[in-house]
Short mmCIF file of N, CA and C in Angstrom, two decimals:
data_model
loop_
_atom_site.label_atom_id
_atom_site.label_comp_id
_atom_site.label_asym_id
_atom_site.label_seq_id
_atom_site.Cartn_x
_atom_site.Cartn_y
_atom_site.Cartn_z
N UNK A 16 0.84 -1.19 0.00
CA UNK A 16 0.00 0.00 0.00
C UNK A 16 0.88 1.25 0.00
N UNK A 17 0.39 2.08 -0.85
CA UNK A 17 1.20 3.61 -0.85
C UNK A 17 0.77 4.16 0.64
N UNK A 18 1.72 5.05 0.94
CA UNK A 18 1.25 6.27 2.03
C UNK A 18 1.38 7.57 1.32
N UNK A 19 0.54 8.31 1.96
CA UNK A 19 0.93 9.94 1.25
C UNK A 19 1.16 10.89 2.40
N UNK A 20 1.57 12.18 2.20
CA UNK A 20 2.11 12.76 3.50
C UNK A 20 2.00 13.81 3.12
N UNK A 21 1.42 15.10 3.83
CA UNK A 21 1.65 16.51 3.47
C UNK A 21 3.24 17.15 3.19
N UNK A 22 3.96 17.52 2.12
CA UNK A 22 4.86 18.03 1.39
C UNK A 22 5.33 17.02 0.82
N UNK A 23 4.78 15.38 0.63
CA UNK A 23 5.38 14.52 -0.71
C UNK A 23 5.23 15.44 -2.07
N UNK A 24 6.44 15.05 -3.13
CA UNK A 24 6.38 15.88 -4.57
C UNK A 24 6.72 14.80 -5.20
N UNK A 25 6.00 15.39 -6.38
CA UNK A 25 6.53 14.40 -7.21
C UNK A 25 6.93 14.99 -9.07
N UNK A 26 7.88 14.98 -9.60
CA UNK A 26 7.69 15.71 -11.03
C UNK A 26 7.74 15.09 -12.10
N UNK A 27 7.72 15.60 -13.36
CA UNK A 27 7.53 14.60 -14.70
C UNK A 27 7.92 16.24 -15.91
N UNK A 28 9.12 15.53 -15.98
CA UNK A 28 9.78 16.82 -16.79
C UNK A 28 9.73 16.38 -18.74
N UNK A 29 9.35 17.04 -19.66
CA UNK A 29 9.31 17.03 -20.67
C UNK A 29 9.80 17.95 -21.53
N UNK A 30 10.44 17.77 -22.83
CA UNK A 30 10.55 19.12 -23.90
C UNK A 30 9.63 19.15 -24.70
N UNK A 31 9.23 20.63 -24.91
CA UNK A 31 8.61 21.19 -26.48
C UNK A 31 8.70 20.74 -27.39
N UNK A 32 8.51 20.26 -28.31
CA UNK A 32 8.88 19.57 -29.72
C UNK A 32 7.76 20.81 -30.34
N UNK A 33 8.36 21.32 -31.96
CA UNK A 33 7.30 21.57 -32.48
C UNK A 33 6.24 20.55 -33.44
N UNK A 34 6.79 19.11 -33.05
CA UNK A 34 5.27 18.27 -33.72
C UNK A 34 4.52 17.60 -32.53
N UNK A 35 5.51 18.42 -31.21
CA UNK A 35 4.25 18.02 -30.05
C UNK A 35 3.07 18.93 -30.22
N UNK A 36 3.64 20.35 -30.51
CA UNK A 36 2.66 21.40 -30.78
C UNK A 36 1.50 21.07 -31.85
N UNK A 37 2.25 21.07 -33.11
CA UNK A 37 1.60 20.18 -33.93
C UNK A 37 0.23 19.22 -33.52
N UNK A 38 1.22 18.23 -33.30
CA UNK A 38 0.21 16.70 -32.69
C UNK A 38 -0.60 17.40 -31.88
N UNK A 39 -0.80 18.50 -30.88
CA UNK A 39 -1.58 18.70 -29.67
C UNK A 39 -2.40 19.75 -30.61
N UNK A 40 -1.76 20.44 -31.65
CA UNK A 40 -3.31 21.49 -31.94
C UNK A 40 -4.28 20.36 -32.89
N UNK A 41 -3.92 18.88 -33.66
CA UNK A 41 -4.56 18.28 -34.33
C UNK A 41 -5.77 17.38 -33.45
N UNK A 42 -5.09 17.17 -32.08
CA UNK A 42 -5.81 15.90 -31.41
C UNK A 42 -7.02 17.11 -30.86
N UNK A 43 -6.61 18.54 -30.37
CA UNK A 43 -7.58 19.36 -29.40
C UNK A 43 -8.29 19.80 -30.51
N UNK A 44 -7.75 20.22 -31.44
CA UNK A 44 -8.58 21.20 -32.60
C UNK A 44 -8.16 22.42 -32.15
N UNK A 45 -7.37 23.15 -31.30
CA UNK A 45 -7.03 24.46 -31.47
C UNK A 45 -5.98 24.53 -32.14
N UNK A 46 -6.15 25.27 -33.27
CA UNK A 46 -5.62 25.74 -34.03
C UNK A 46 -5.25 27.26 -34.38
N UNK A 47 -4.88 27.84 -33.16
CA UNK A 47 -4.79 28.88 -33.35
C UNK A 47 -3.86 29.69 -33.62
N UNK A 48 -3.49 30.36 -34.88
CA UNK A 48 -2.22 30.19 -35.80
C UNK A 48 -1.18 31.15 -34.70
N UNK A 49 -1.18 31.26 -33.53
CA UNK A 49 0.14 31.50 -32.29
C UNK A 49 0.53 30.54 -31.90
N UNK A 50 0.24 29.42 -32.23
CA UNK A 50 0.72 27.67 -32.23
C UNK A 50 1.22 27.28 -33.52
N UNK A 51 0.66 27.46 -34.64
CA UNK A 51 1.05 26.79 -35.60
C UNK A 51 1.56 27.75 -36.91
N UNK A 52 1.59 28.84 -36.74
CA UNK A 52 1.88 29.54 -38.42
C UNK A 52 2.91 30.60 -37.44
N UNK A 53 4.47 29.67 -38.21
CA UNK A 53 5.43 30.78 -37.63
C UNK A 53 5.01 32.31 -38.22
N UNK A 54 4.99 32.47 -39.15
CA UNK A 54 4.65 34.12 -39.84
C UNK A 54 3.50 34.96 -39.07
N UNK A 55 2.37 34.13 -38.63
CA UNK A 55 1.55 35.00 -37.90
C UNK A 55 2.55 35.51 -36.49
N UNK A 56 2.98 34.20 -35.96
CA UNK A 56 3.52 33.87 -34.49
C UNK A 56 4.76 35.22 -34.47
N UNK A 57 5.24 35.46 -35.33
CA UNK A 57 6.28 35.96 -35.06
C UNK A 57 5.80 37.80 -34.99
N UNK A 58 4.68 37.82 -35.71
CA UNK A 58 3.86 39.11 -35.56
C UNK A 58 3.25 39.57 -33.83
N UNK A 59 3.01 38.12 -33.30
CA UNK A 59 2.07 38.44 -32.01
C UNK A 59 2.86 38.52 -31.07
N UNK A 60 2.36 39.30 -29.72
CA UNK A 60 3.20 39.66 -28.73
C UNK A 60 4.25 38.64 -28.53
N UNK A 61 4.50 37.42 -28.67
CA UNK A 61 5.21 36.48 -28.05
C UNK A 61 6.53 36.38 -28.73
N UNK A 62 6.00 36.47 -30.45
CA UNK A 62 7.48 36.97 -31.19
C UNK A 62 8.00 35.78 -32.09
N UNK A 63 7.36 34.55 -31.96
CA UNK A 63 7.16 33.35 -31.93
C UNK A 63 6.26 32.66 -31.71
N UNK A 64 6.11 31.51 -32.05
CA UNK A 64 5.48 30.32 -32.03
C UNK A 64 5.94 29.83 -30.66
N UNK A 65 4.46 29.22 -29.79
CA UNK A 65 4.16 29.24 -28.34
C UNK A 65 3.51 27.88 -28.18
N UNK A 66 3.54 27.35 -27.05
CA UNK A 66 2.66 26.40 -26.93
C UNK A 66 1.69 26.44 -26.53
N UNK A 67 0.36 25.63 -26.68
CA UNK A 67 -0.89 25.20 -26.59
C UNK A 67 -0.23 25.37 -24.33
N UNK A 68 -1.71 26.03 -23.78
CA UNK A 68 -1.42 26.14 -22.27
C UNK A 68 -1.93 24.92 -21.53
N UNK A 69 -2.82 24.38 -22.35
CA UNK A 69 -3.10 23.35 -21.70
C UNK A 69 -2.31 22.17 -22.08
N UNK A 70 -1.80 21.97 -23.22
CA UNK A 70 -0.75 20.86 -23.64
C UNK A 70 0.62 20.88 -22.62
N UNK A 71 0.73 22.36 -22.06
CA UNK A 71 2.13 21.91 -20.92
C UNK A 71 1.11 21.64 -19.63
N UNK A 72 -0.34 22.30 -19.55
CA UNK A 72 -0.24 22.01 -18.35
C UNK A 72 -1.13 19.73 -18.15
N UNK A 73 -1.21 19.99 -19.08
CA UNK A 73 -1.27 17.82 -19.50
C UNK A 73 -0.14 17.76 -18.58
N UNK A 74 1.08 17.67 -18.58
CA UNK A 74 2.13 17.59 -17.89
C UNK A 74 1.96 17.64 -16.22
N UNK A 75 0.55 17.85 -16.13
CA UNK A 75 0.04 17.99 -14.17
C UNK A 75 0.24 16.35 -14.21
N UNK A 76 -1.09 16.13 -15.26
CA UNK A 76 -1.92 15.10 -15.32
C UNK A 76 -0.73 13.87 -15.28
N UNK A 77 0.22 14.33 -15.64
CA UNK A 77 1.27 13.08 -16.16
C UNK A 77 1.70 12.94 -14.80
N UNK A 78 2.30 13.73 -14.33
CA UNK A 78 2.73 13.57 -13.02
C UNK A 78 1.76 13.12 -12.00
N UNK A 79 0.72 13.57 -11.76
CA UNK A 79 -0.23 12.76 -10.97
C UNK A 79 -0.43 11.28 -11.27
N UNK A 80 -0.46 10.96 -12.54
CA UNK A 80 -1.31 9.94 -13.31
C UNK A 80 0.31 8.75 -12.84
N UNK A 81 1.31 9.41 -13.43
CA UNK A 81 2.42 8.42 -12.95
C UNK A 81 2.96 8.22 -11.57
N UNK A 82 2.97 9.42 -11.16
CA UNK A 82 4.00 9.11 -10.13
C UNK A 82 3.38 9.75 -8.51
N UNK A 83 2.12 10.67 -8.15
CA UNK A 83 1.58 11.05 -6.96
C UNK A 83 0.14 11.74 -7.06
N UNK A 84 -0.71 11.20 -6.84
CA UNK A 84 -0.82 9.88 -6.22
C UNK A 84 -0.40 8.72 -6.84
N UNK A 85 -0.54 8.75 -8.36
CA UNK A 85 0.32 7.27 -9.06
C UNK A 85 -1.06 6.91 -10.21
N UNK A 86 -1.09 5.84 -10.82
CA UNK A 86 -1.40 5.06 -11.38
C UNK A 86 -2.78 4.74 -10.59
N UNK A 87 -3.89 4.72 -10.94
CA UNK A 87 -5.29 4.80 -10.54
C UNK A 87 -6.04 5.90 -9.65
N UNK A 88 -4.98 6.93 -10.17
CA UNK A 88 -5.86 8.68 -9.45
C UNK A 88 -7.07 8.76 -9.93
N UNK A 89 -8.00 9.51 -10.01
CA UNK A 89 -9.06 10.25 -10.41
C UNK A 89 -8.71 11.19 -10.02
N UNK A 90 -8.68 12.55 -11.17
CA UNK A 90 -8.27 14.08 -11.18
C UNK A 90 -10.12 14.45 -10.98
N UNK A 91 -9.99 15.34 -10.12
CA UNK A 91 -11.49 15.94 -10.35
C UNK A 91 -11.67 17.16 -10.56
N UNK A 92 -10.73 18.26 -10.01
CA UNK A 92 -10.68 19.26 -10.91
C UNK A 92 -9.06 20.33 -10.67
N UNK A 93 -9.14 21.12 -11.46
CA UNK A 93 -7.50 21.54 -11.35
C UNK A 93 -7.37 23.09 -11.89
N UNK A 94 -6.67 24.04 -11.26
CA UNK A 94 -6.76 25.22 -11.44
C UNK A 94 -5.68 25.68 -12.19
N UNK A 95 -6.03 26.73 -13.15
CA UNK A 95 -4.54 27.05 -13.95
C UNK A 95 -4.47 28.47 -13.98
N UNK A 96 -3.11 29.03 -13.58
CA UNK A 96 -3.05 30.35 -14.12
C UNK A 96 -1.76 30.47 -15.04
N UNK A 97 -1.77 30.97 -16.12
CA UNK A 97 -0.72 30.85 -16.98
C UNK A 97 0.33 32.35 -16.84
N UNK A 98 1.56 32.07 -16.65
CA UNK A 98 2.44 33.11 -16.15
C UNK A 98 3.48 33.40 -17.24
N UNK A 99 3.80 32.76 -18.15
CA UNK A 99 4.60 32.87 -18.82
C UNK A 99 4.63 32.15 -20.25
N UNK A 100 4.48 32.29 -21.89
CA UNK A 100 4.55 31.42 -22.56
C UNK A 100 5.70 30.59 -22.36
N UNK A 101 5.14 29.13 -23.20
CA UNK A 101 6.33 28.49 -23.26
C UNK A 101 6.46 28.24 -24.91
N UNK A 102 7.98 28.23 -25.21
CA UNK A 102 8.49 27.80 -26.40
C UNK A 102 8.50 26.42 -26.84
N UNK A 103 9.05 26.73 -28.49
CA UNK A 103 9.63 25.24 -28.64
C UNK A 103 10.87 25.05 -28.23
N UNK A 104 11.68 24.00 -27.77
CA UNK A 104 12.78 23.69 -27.23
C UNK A 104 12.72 24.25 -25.68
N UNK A 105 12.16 24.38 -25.18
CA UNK A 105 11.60 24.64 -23.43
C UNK A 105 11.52 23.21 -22.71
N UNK A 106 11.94 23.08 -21.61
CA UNK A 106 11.98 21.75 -20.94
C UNK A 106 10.88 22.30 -19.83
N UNK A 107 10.37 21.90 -19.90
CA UNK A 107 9.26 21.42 -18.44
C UNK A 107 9.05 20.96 -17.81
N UNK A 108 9.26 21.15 -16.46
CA UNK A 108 9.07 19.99 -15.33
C UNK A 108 7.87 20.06 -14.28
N UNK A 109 6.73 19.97 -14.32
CA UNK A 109 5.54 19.87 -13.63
C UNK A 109 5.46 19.22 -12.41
N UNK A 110 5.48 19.58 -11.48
CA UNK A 110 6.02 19.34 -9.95
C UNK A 110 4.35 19.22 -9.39
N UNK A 111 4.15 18.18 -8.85
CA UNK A 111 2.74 18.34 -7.59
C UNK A 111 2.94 17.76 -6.13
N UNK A 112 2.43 18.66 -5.21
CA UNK A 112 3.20 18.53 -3.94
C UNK A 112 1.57 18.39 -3.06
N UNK A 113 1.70 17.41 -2.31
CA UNK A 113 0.87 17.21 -1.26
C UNK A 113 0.79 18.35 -0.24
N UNK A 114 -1.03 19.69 -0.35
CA UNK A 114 -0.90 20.45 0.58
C UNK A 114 -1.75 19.83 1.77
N UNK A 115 -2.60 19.23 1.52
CA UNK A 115 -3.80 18.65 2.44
C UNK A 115 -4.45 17.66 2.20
N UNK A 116 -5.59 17.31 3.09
CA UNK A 116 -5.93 15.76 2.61
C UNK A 116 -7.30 16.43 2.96
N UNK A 117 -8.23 17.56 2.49
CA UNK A 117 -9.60 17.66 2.82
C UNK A 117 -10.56 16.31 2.89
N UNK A 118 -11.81 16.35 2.87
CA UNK A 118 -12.69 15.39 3.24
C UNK A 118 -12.93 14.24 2.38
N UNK A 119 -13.69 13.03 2.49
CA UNK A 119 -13.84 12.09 2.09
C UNK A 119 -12.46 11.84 1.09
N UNK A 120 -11.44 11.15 1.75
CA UNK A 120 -10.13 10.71 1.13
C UNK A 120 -9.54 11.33 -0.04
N UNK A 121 -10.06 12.49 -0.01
CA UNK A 121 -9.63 13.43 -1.20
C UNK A 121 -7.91 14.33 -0.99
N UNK A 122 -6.74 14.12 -2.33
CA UNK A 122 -6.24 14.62 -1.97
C UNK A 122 -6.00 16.23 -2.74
N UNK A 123 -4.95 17.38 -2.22
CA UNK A 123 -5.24 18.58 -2.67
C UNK A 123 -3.10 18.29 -2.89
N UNK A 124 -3.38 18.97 -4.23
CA UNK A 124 -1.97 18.99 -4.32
C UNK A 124 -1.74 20.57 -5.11
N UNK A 125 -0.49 21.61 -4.34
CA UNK A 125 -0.09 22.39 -5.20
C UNK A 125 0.56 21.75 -6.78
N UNK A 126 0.07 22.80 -7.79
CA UNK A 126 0.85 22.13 -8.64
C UNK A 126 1.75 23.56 -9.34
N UNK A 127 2.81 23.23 -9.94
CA UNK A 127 3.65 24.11 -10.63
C UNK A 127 4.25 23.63 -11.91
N UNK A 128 4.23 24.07 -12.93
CA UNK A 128 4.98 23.90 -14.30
C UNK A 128 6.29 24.91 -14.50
N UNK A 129 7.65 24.63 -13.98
CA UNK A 129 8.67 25.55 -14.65
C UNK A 129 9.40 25.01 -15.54
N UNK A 130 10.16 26.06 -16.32
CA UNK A 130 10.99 26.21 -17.66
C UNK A 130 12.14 25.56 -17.20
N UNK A 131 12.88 25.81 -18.03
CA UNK A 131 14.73 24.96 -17.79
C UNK A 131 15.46 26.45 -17.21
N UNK A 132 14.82 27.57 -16.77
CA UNK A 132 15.85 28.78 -16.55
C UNK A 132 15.31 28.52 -14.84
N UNK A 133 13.74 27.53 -14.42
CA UNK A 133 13.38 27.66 -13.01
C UNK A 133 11.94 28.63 -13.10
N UNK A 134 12.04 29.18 -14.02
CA UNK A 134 10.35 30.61 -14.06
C UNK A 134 9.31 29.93 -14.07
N UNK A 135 8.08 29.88 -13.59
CA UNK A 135 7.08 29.12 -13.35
C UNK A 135 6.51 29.99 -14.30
N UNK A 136 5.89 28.54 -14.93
CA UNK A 136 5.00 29.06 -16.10
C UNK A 136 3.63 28.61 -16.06
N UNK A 137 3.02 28.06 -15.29
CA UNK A 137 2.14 27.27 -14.79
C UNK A 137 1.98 27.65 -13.09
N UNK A 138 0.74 27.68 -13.00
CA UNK A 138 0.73 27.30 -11.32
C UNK A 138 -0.85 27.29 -10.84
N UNK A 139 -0.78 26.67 -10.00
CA UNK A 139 -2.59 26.40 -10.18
C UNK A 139 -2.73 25.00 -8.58
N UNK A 140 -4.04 24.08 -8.74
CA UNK A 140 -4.04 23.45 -7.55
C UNK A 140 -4.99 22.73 -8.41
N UNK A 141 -4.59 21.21 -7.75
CA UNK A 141 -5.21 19.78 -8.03
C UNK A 141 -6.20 19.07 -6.81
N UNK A 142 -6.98 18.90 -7.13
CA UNK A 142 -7.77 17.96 -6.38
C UNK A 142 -8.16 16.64 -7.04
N UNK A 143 -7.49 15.59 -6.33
CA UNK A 143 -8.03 13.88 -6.69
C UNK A 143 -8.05 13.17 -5.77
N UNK A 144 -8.81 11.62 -6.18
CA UNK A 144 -8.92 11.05 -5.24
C UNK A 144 -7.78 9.95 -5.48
N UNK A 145 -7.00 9.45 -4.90
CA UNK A 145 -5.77 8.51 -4.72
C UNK A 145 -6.46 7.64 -4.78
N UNK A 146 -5.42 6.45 -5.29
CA UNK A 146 -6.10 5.16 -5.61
C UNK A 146 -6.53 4.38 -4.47
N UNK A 147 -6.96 3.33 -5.02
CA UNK A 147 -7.71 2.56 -3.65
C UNK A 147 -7.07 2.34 -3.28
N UNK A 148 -6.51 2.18 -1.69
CA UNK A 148 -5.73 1.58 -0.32
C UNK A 148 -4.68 2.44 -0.27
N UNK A 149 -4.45 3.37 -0.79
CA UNK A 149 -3.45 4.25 -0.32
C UNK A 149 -4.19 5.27 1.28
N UNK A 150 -3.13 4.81 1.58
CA UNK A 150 -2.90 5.40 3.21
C UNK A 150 -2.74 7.25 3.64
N UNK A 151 -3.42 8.00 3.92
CA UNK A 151 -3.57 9.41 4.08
C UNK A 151 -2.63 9.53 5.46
N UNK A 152 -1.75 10.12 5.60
CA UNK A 152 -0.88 10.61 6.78
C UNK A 152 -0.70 11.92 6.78
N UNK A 153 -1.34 12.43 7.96
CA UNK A 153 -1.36 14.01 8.10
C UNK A 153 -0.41 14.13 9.13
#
């Protein structure tokens, strides 16, 4: 049986690819040419071609889903505020940290997405329920 503990972390670091961008505006359908048409991209505030915000913040989900609570979470809902674009060639590491264990075995995890320089580009809060028989330690 897992245990969980208020300040366990856990992260799941990834790079930008631009046919992740790609692949992620084909599977969502956003297509919104600050993702995909360098010539617009390079016109709009960013100066460049950016990634999809929810395609880095998937990167919660990965980390929950793999590694805390793990493999049979249920995400139920998750907050995002976006702080910074991210590029192509940007490494990401999506960090979720055990703040509390509110009611009916539910857990609450800060979550954070930073760049390879450390700048949080992501930051927001997770609520799921941990898989069956994992152990709550406050």
């Amino acid at each position: 049986m897992k245990e969980l503990r208020i300040g366990d972390k856990a992260s799941f670091t990834r790079k930008i690819t631009s046919d992740d961008i790609f692949a992620y505006a084909a599977v969502s359908g956003d297509d919104n040419p600050v993702h995909i048409d360098e010539d617009y991209a390079k016109q709009s505030i960013f100066g460049e071609r950016i990634a999809h915000g929810y395609h880095v913040g998937s990167f919660i989900s990965a980390a929950i889903g793999k590694y805390l609570p793990g493999n049979g979470s249920i995400y139920l809902s998750q907050t995002m505020k976006f702080l910074d674009p991210v590029k192509v060639g940007d490494e990401i590491t999506a960090t979720v940290e055990v703040t509390a264990f509110p009611k009916d075995k539910r857990v609450l995890l800060k979550t954070v997405c930073t760049n390879q320089n450390g700048s949080e580009v992501i930051t927001g809060e997770a609520l799921v329920i941990p898989p069956e028989g994992t152990i709550l330690i406050s």
